[in-house]
Coordinates of C-alpha atoms and ligand atoms in Angstrom, one line a residue:
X1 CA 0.0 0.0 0.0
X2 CA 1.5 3.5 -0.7
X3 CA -1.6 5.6 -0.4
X4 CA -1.8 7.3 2.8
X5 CA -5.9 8.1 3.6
X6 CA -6.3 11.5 4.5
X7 CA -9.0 11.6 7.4
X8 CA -10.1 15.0 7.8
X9 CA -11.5 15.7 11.5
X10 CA -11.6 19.7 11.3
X11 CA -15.6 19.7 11.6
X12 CA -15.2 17.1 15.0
X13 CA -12.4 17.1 16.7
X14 CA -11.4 20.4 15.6
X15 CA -15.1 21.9 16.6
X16 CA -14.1 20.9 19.3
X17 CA -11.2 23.1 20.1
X18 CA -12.2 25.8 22.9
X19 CA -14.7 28.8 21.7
X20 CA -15.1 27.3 18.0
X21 CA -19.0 26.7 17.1
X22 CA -20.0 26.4 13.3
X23 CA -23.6 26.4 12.1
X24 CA -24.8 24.1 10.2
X25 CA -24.2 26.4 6.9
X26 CA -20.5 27.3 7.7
X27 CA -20.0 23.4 8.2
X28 CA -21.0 22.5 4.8
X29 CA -18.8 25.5 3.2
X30 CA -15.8 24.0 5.0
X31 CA -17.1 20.2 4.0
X32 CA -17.2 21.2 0.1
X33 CA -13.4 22.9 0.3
X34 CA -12.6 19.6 1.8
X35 CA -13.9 17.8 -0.4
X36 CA -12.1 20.3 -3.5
X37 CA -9.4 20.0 -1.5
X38 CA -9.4 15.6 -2.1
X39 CA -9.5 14.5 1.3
X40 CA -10.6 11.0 2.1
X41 CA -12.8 10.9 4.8
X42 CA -14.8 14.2 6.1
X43 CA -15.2 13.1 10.1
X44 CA -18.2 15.7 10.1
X45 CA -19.3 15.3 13.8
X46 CA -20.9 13.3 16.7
X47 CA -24.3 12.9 15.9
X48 CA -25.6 12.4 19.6
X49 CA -24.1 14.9 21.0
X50 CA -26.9 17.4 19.8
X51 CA -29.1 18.2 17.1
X52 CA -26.8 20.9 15.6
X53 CA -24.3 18.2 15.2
X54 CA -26.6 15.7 13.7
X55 CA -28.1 18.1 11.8
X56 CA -24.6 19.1 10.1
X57 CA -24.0 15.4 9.6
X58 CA -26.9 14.9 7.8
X59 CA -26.4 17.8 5.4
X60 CA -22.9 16.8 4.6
X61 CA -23.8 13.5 4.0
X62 CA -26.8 14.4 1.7
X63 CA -24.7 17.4 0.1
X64 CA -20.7 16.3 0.1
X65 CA -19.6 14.1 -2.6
X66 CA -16.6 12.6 -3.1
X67 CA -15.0 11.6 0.4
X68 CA -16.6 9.1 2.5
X69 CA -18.5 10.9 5.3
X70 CA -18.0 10.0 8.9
X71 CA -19.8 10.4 12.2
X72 CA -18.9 9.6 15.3
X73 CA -20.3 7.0 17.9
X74 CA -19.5 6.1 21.4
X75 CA -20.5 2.0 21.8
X76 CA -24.1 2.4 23.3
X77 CA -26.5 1.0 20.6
X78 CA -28.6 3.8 20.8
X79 CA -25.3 6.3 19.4
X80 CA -24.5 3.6 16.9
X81 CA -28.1 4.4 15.8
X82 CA -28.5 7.9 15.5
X83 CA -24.7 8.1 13.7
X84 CA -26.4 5.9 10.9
X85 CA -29.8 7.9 11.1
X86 CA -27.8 11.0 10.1
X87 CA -25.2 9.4 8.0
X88 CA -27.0 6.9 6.0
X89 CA -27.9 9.7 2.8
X90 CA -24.2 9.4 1.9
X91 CA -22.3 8.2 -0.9
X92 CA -20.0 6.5 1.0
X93 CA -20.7 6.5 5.4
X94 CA -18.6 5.5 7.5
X95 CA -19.4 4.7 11.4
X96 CA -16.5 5.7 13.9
X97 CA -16.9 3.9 17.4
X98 CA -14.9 4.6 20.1
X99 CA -14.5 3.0 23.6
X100 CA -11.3 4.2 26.1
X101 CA -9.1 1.5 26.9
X102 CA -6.5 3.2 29.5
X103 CA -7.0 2.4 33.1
X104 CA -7.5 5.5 34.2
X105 CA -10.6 6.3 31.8
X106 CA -12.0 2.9 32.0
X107 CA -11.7 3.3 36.0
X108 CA -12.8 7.1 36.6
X109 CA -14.3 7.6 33.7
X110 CA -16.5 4.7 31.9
X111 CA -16.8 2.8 35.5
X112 CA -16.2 -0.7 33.5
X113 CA -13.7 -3.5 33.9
X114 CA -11.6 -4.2 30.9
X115 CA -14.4 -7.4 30.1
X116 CA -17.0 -4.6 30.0
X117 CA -15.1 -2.6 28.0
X118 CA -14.6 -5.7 25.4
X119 CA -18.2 -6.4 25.2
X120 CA -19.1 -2.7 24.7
X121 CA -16.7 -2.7 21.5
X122 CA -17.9 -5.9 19.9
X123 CA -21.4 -4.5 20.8
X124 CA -21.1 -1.4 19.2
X125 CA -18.4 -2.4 16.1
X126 CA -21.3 -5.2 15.1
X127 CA -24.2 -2.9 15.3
X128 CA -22.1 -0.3 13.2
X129 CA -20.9 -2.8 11.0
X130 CA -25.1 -4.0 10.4
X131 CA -25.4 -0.7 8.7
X132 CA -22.4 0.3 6.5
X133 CA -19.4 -1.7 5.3
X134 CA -17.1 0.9 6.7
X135 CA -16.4 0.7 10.1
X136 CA -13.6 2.5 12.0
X137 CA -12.6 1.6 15.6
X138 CA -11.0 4.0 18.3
X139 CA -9.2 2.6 21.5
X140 CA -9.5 6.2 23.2
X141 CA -6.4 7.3 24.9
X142 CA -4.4 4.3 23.6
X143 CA -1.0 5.8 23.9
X144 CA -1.7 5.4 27.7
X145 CA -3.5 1.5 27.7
X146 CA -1.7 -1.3 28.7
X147 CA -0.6 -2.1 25.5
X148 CA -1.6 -6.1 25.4
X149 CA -5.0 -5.3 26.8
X150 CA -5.8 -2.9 23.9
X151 CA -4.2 -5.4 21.2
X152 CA -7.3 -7.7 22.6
X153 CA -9.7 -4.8 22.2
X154 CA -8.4 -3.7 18.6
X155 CA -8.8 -7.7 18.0
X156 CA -12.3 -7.8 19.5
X157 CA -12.8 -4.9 16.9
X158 CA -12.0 -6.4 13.7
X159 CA -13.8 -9.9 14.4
X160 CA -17.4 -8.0 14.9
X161 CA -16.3 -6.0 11.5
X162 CA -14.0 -3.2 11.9
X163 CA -11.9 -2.3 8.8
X164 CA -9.6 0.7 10.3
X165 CA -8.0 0.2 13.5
X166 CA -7.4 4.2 14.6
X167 CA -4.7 4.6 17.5
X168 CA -5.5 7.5 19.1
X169 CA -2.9 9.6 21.4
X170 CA -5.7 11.3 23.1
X171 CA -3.5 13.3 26.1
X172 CA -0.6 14.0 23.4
X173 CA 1.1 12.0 25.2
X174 CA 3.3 9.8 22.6
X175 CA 6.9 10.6 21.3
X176 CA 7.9 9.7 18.0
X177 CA 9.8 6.9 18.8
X178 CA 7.8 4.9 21.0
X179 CA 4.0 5.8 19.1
X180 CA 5.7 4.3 16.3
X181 CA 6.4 1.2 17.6
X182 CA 3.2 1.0 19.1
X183 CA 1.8 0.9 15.8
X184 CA 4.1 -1.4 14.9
X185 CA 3.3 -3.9 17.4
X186 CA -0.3 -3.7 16.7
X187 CA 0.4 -4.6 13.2
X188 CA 2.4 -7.4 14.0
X189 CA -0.1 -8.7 16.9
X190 CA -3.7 -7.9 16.2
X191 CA -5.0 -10.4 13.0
X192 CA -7.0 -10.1 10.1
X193 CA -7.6 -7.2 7.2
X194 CA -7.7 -4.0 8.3
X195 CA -6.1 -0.4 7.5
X196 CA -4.3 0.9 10.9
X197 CA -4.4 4.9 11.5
X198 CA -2.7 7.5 14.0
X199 CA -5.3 10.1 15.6
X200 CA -2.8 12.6 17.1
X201 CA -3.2 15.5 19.9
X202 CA -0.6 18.4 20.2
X203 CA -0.2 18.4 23.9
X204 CA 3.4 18.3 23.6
X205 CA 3.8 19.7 20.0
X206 CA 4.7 16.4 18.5
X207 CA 1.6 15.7 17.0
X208 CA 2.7 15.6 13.4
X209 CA 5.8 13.9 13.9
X210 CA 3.9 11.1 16.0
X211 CA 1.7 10.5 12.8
X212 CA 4.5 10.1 10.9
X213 CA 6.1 7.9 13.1
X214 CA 3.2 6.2 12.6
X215 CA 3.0 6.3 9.0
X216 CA 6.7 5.0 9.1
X217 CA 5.7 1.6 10.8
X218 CA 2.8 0.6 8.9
X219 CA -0.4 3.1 9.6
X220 CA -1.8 4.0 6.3
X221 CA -4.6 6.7 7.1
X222 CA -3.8 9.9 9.7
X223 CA -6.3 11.6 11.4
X224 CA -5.8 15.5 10.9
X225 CA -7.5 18.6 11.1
X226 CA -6.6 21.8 9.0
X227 CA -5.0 24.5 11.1
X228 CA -4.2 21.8 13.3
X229 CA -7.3 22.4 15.1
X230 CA -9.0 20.5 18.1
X231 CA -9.1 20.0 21.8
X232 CA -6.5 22.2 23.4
X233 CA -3.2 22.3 22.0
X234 CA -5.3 20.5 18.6
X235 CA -4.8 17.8 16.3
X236 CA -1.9 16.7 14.0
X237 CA -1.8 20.0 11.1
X238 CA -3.3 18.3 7.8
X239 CA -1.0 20.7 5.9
X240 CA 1.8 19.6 7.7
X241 CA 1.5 15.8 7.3
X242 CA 0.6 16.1 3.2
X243 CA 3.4 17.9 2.8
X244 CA 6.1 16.3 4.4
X245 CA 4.7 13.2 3.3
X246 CA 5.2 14.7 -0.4
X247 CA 8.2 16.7 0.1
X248 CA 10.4 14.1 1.5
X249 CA 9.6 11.1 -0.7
X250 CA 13.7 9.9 0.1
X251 CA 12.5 9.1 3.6
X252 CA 8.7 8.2 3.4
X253 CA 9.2 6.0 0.4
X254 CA 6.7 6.6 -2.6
X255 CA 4.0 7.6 -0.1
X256 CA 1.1 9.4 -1.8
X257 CA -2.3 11.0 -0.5
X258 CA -5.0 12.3 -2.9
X259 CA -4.8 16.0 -1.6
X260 CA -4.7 18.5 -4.1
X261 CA -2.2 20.9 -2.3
X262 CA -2.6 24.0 -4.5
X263 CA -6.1 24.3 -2.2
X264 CA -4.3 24.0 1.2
X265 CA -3.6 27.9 1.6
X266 CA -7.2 28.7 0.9
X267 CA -8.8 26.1 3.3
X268 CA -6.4 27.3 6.1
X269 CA -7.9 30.7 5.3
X270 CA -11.9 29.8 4.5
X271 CA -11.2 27.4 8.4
X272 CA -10.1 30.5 9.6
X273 CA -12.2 32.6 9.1
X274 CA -15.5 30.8 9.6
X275 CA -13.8 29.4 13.4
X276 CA -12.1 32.6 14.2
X277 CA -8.9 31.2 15.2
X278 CA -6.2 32.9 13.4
X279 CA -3.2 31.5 11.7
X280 CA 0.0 32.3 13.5
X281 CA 2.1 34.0 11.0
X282 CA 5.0 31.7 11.0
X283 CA 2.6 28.4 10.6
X284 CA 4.5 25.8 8.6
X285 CA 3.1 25.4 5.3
X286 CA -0.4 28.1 5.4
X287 CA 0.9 30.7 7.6
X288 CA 1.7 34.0 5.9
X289 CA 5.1 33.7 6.5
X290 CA 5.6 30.4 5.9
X291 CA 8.0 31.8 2.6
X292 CA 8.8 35.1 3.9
X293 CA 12.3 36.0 3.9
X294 CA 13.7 39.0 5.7
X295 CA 17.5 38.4 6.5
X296 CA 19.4 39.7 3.8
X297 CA 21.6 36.5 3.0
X298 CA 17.9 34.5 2.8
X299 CA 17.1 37.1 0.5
X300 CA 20.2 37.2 -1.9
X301 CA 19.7 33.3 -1.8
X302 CA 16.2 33.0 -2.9
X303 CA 17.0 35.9 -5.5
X304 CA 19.6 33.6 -6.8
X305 CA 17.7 30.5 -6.9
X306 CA 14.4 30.0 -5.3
X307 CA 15.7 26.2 -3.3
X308 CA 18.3 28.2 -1.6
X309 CA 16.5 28.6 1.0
X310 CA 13.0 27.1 -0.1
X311 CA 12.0 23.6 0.3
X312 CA 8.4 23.4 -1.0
X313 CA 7.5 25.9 -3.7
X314 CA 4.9 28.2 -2.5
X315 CA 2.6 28.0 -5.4
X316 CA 2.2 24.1 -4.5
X317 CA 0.7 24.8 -1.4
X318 CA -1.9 27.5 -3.0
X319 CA 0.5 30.6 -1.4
X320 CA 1.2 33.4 -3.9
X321 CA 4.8 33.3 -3.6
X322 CA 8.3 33.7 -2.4
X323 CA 8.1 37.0 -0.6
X324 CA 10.9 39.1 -0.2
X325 CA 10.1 41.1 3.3
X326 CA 11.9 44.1 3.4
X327 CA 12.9 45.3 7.4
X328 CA 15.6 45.9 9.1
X329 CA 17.3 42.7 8.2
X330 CA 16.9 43.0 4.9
X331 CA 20.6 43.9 2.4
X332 CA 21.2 46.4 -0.1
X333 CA 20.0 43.6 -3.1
X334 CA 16.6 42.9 -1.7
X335 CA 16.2 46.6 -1.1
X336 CA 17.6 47.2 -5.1
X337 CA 15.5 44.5 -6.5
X338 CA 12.4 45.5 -4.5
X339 CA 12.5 49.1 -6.1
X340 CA 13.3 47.8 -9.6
X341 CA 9.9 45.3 -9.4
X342 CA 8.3 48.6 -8.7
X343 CA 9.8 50.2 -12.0
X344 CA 11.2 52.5 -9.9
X345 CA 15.0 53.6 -11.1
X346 CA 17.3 55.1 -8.8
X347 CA 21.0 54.0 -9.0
X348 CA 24.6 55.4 -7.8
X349 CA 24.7 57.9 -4.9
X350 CA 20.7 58.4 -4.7
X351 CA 20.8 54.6 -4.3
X352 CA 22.8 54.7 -1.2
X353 CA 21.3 57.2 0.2
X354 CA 17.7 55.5 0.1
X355 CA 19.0 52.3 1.4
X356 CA 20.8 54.4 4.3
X357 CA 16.8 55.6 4.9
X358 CA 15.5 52.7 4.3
X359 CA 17.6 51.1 7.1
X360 CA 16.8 54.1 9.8
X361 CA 12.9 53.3 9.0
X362 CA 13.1 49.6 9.1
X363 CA 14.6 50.2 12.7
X364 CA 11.4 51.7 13.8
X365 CA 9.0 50.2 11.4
X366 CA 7.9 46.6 11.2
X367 CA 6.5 46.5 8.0
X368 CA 7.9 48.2 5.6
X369 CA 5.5 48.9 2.3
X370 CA 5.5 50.1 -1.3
X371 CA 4.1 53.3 -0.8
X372 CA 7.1 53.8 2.2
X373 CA 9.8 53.2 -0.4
X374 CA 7.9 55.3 -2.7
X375 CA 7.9 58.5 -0.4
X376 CA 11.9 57.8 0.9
X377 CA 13.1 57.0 -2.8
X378 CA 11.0 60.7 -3.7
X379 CA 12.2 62.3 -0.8
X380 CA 16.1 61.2 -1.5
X381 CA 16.1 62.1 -5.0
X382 CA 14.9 65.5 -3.8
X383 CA 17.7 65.9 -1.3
X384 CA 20.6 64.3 -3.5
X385 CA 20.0 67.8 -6.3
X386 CA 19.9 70.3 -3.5
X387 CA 21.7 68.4 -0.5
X388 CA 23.9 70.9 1.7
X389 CA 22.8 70.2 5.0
X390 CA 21.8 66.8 6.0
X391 CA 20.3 66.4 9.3
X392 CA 22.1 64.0 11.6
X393 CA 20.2 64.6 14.8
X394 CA 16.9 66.3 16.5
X395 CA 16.3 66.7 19.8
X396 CA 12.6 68.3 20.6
X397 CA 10.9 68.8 24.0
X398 CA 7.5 70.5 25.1
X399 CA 4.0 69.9 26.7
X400 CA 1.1 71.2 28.0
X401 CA 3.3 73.5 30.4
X402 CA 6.7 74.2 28.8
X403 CA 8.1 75.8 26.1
X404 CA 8.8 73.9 23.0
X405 CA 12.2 73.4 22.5
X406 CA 14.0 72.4 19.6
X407 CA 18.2 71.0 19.3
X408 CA 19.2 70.2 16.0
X409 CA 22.5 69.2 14.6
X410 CA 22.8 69.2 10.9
X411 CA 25.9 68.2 8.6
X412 CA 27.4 70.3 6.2
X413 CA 30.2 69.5 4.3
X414 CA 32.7 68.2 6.7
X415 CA 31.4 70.5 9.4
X416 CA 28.6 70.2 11.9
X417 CA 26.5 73.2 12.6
X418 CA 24.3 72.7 15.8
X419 CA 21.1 75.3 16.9
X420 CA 18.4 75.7 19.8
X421 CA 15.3 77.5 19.1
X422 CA 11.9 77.7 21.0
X423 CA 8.9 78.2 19.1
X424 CA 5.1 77.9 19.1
X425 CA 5.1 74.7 19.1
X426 CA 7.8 71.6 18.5
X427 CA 7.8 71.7 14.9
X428 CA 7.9 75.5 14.9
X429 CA 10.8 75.3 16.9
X430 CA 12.7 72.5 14.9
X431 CA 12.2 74.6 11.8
X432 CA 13.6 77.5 13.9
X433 CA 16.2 76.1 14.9
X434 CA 17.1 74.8 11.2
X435 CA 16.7 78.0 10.0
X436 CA 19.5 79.3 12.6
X437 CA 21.9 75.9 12.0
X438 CA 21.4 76.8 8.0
X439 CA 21.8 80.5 8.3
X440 CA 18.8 81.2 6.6
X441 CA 16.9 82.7 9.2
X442 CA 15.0 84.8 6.0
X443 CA 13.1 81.8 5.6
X444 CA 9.5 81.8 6.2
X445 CA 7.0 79.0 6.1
X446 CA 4.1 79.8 4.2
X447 CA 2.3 76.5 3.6
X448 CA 2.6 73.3 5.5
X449 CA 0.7 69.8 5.0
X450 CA 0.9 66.4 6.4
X451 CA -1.0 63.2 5.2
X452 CA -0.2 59.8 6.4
X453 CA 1.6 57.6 3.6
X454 CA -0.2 54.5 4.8
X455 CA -2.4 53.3 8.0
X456 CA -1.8 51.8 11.4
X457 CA 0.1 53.2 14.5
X458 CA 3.4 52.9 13.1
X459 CA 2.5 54.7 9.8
X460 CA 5.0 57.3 7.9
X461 CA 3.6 60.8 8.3
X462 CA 4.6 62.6 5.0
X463 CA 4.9 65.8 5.5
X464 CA 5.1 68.9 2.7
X465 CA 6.1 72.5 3.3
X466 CA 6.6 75.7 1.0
X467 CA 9.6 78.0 2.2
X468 CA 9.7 81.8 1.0
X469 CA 12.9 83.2 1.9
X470 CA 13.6 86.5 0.6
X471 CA 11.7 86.1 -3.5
X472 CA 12.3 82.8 -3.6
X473 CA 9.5 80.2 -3.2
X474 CA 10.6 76.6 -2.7
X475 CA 8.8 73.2 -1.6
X476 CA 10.2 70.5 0.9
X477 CA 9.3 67.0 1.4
X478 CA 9.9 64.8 4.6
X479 CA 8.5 61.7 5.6
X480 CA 9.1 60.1 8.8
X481 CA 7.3 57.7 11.6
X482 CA 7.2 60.8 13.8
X483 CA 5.5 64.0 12.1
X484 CA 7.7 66.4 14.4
X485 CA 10.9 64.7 12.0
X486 CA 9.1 64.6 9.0
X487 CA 8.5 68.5 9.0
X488 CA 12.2 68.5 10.3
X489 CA 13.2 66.9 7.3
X490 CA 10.3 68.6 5.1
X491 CA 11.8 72.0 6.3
X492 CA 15.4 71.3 6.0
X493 CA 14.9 70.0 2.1
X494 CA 12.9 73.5 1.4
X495 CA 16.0 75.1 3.1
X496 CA 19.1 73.8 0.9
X497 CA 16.9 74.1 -2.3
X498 CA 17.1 77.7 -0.7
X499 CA 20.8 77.8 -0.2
X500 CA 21.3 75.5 -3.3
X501 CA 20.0 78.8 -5.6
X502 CA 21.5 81.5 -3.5
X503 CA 24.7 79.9 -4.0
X504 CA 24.4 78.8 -7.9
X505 CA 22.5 81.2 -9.9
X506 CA 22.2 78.8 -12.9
X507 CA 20.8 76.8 -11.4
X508 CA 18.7 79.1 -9.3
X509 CA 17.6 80.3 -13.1
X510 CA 16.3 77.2 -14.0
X511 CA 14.5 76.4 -11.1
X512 CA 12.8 80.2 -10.6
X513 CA 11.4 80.1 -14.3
X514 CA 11.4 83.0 -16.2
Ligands
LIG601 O1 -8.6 12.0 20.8 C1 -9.4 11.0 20.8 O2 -9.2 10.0 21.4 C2 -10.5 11.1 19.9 C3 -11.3 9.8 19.7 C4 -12.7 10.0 19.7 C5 -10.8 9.2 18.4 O3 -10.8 12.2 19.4
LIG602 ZN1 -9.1 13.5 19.4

């Protein structure tokens, strides 16, 4: 055998992770991407456990085609019943009993001896098996039964006509290692014709390596949920388990499931968005920045050749694509290549000056965006044709009782001119003292305007100022995270276009017009 069966419990066991309830409506949107998406068996709920359940069920199974539809039972006749009741519309039902075999559930829990509990599976696997062909049995909590006991069970199973044999680690209590002999043992011990299967929980964050584990000594279906939903720390990631399972075909052997992976980014998104549990960003496989790269050599790397630093292409898995993350990890290349993708050209000295920008802004920004480059690549190509004084530090201060205070220390050349000013308010006083570092204390500001270049707290505030000083008439741009330094910088660009046409009269023609 070298198809692994893809059980699909997101609309059970993943339900019944903490805070998630889905209608009956949002259950069958999620059962038909499932079904798009090619898994095997849709586990779509409990039917007993309430009428929204069964109700779900029942739609599915009248509405789903494709995978074999599944609801679960515990071993009381009566559950056996209503499963079938709201399964038996279906294509293709299967039955799931369950019955706990560890010796703390069987003793605190069930109140049954281990006889009891053998009755109660042959009891319920028979009655199951009366209705449909396809019957799945669960020791619960097997990873914690004594391990001969539950052999007898999972035998007591398939002689009343159970045809998957699912090992559940209910407490997430297995490690690799071990849960994989376990399932090799079984194999070896329990007789007859039957397809074994891993049921993972996350307890301990080994869920997906467990199944594989699994899947490495002999089980050939996994339990999963998409997200890795499900009671508390969830069930093994579906994503996860297709995807190793395909991308390492040297270790798994020619292992195949019938996924279609180019729909697993848009599943994780419609499950997450109908349950309300987010994705965490750096979720293997579906999270956003599952192929994000932000450190500079990463980004050189995938530049160069996508498996650098890629082991899955993104498209496979229904993402758009490697993304190249500009921040404050990110190296002059990324930052060159980014701009060029956005047709915007800027080479030499204007280059280096951006990326100098670029770097101060990624220090205070997390996210760096198109529209940010935009306004530091428009502001540096500004200051590189009139750049005398570059600003290399402001210090401001004021409040509600003192007076606004402005330090600046701007560079000039090889010199450092330095200037304190008070003013109406802290921007009046930065441009203040500008004026005084600069020497053109003529300069008057006759227009000012800020607009945010894009939205959220740590937004840039772009700021634009016109200068008169004396006739001449100039504009400034500045864009910063804080508006005090973007005017700063807003001011101190109007100011050397200032000094740049006092002190070159050509120019100073070209730019005043005739
Ligand atoms: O975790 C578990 O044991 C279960 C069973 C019902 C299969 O979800
Ligand atoms: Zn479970």
């Amino acid at each position: 055998m070298d198809r692994v069966v893809i059980f699909d419990t997101t609309l059970r066991d993943g339900e019944q992770s903490p805070g998630i309830s889905l209608d009956v409506g949002e259950k069958l949107e999620i059962a038909d991407q499932l079904a798009r998406l090619g898994v095997d068996v849709i586990e779509a709920g409990f039917p007993v456990a309430s009428q929204g359940d069964f109700d779900a069920v029942e739609a599915i199974a009248r509405g789903v085609k494709g995978p074999a539809i599944c609801g679960l039972s515990r071993t009381g006749l009566a559950d056996v019943d209503r499963a079938w009741e709201a399964l038996r519309h279906a294509g293709r039902a299967r039955i799931h009993v369950f019955i706990a075999t560890s010796a703390v559930h069987m003793e605190h829990k069930l109140r049954m001896a281990p006889e009891q509990v053998k009755a109660e599976c042959a009891a319920g696997v028979a009655r199951a098996r009366s209705y449909t062909p396809d019957v799945e049995f669960s020791p619960e909590d097997a990873s914690r039964s004594d391990i001969e006991f539950m052999c007898e069970v999972l035998q007591v199973a398939v002689n009343a006509g159970a045809t998957t044999l699912n090992i559940p680690d209910t407490v997430g209590f297995g490690v690799p290692d071990e849960f994989g002999k376990l399932i090799a043992y079984i194999a070896e011990t329990v007789e007859g014709e039957y397809t074994i299967s891993t049921h993972c929980h996350n307890d301990l964050g080994l869920a997906v390596a467990n199944s594989l584990a699994g899947v490495t000594n002999g089980a050939r279906q996994v339990e999963c949920t998409i997200n890795g939903l499900g009671e508390r720390a969830g069930n093994a990631a579906l994503e996860e388990i297709v995807m190793a399972l395909g991308t390492r075909p040297d270790f798994f052997g020619k292992l195949t499931t019938n996924v279609h992976t180019e729909e697993l980014a848009r599943t994780s998104r419609l499950v997450s968005r109908l349950t309300g549990y987010p994705v965490q960003y750096n979720k293997a496989v579906v999270g956003r920045n599952a192929f994000a790269h932000e450190s500079g050599i990463h980004q050189h790397g995938v530049l160069a050749e996508r498996s650098t630093y890629e082991i899955m292409d993104p498209k496979s898995v229904g993402q758009s694509g490697s993304q190249i993350v500009l921040g404050k990890h990110s190296g002059r290349h990324a930052f060159a290549d980014t701009l060029s993708k956005m047709g915007v050209r800027i080479q030499g000295e204007a280059l280096n000056g951006a990326f100098v920008r670029f770097k101060e802004l990624a220090d205070r920004k997390v996210q760096i965006t198109e529209a940010d480059l935009e306004a530091i690549v428009t502001e540096e190509l500004g200051v590189n044709a009139v750049d005398s004084y570059v600003l290399d530090s402001l210090l401001v201060s004021g409040g509600t009782n003192a007076t606004p205070t402005a330090t600046v220390v701007l560079q000039h050349g090889k010199d450092r001119s330095e200037a304190q000013a008070e003013g109406d308010g802290m921007i009046d006083a930065a441009c203040k003292a500008i004026a005084k570092a600069t020497g053109v204390e003529d300069a008057v500001l006759v227009d000012f305007n800020v607009s945010s270049v894009t939205s959220g707290e740590d937004a840039l505030g772009d700021v634009v100022v016109q200068v008169a000083a004396g006739e001449i008439k100039v504009s400034g741009r500045g864009v910063s995270t804080d508006v005090v330094e973007a005017s700063a910088r807003a001011y101190l660009n109007a100011i050397n276009r200032v000094v740049r046409l006092r002190e070159t009269p050509v120019v100073r023609d070209a730019e005043a017009g005739p």
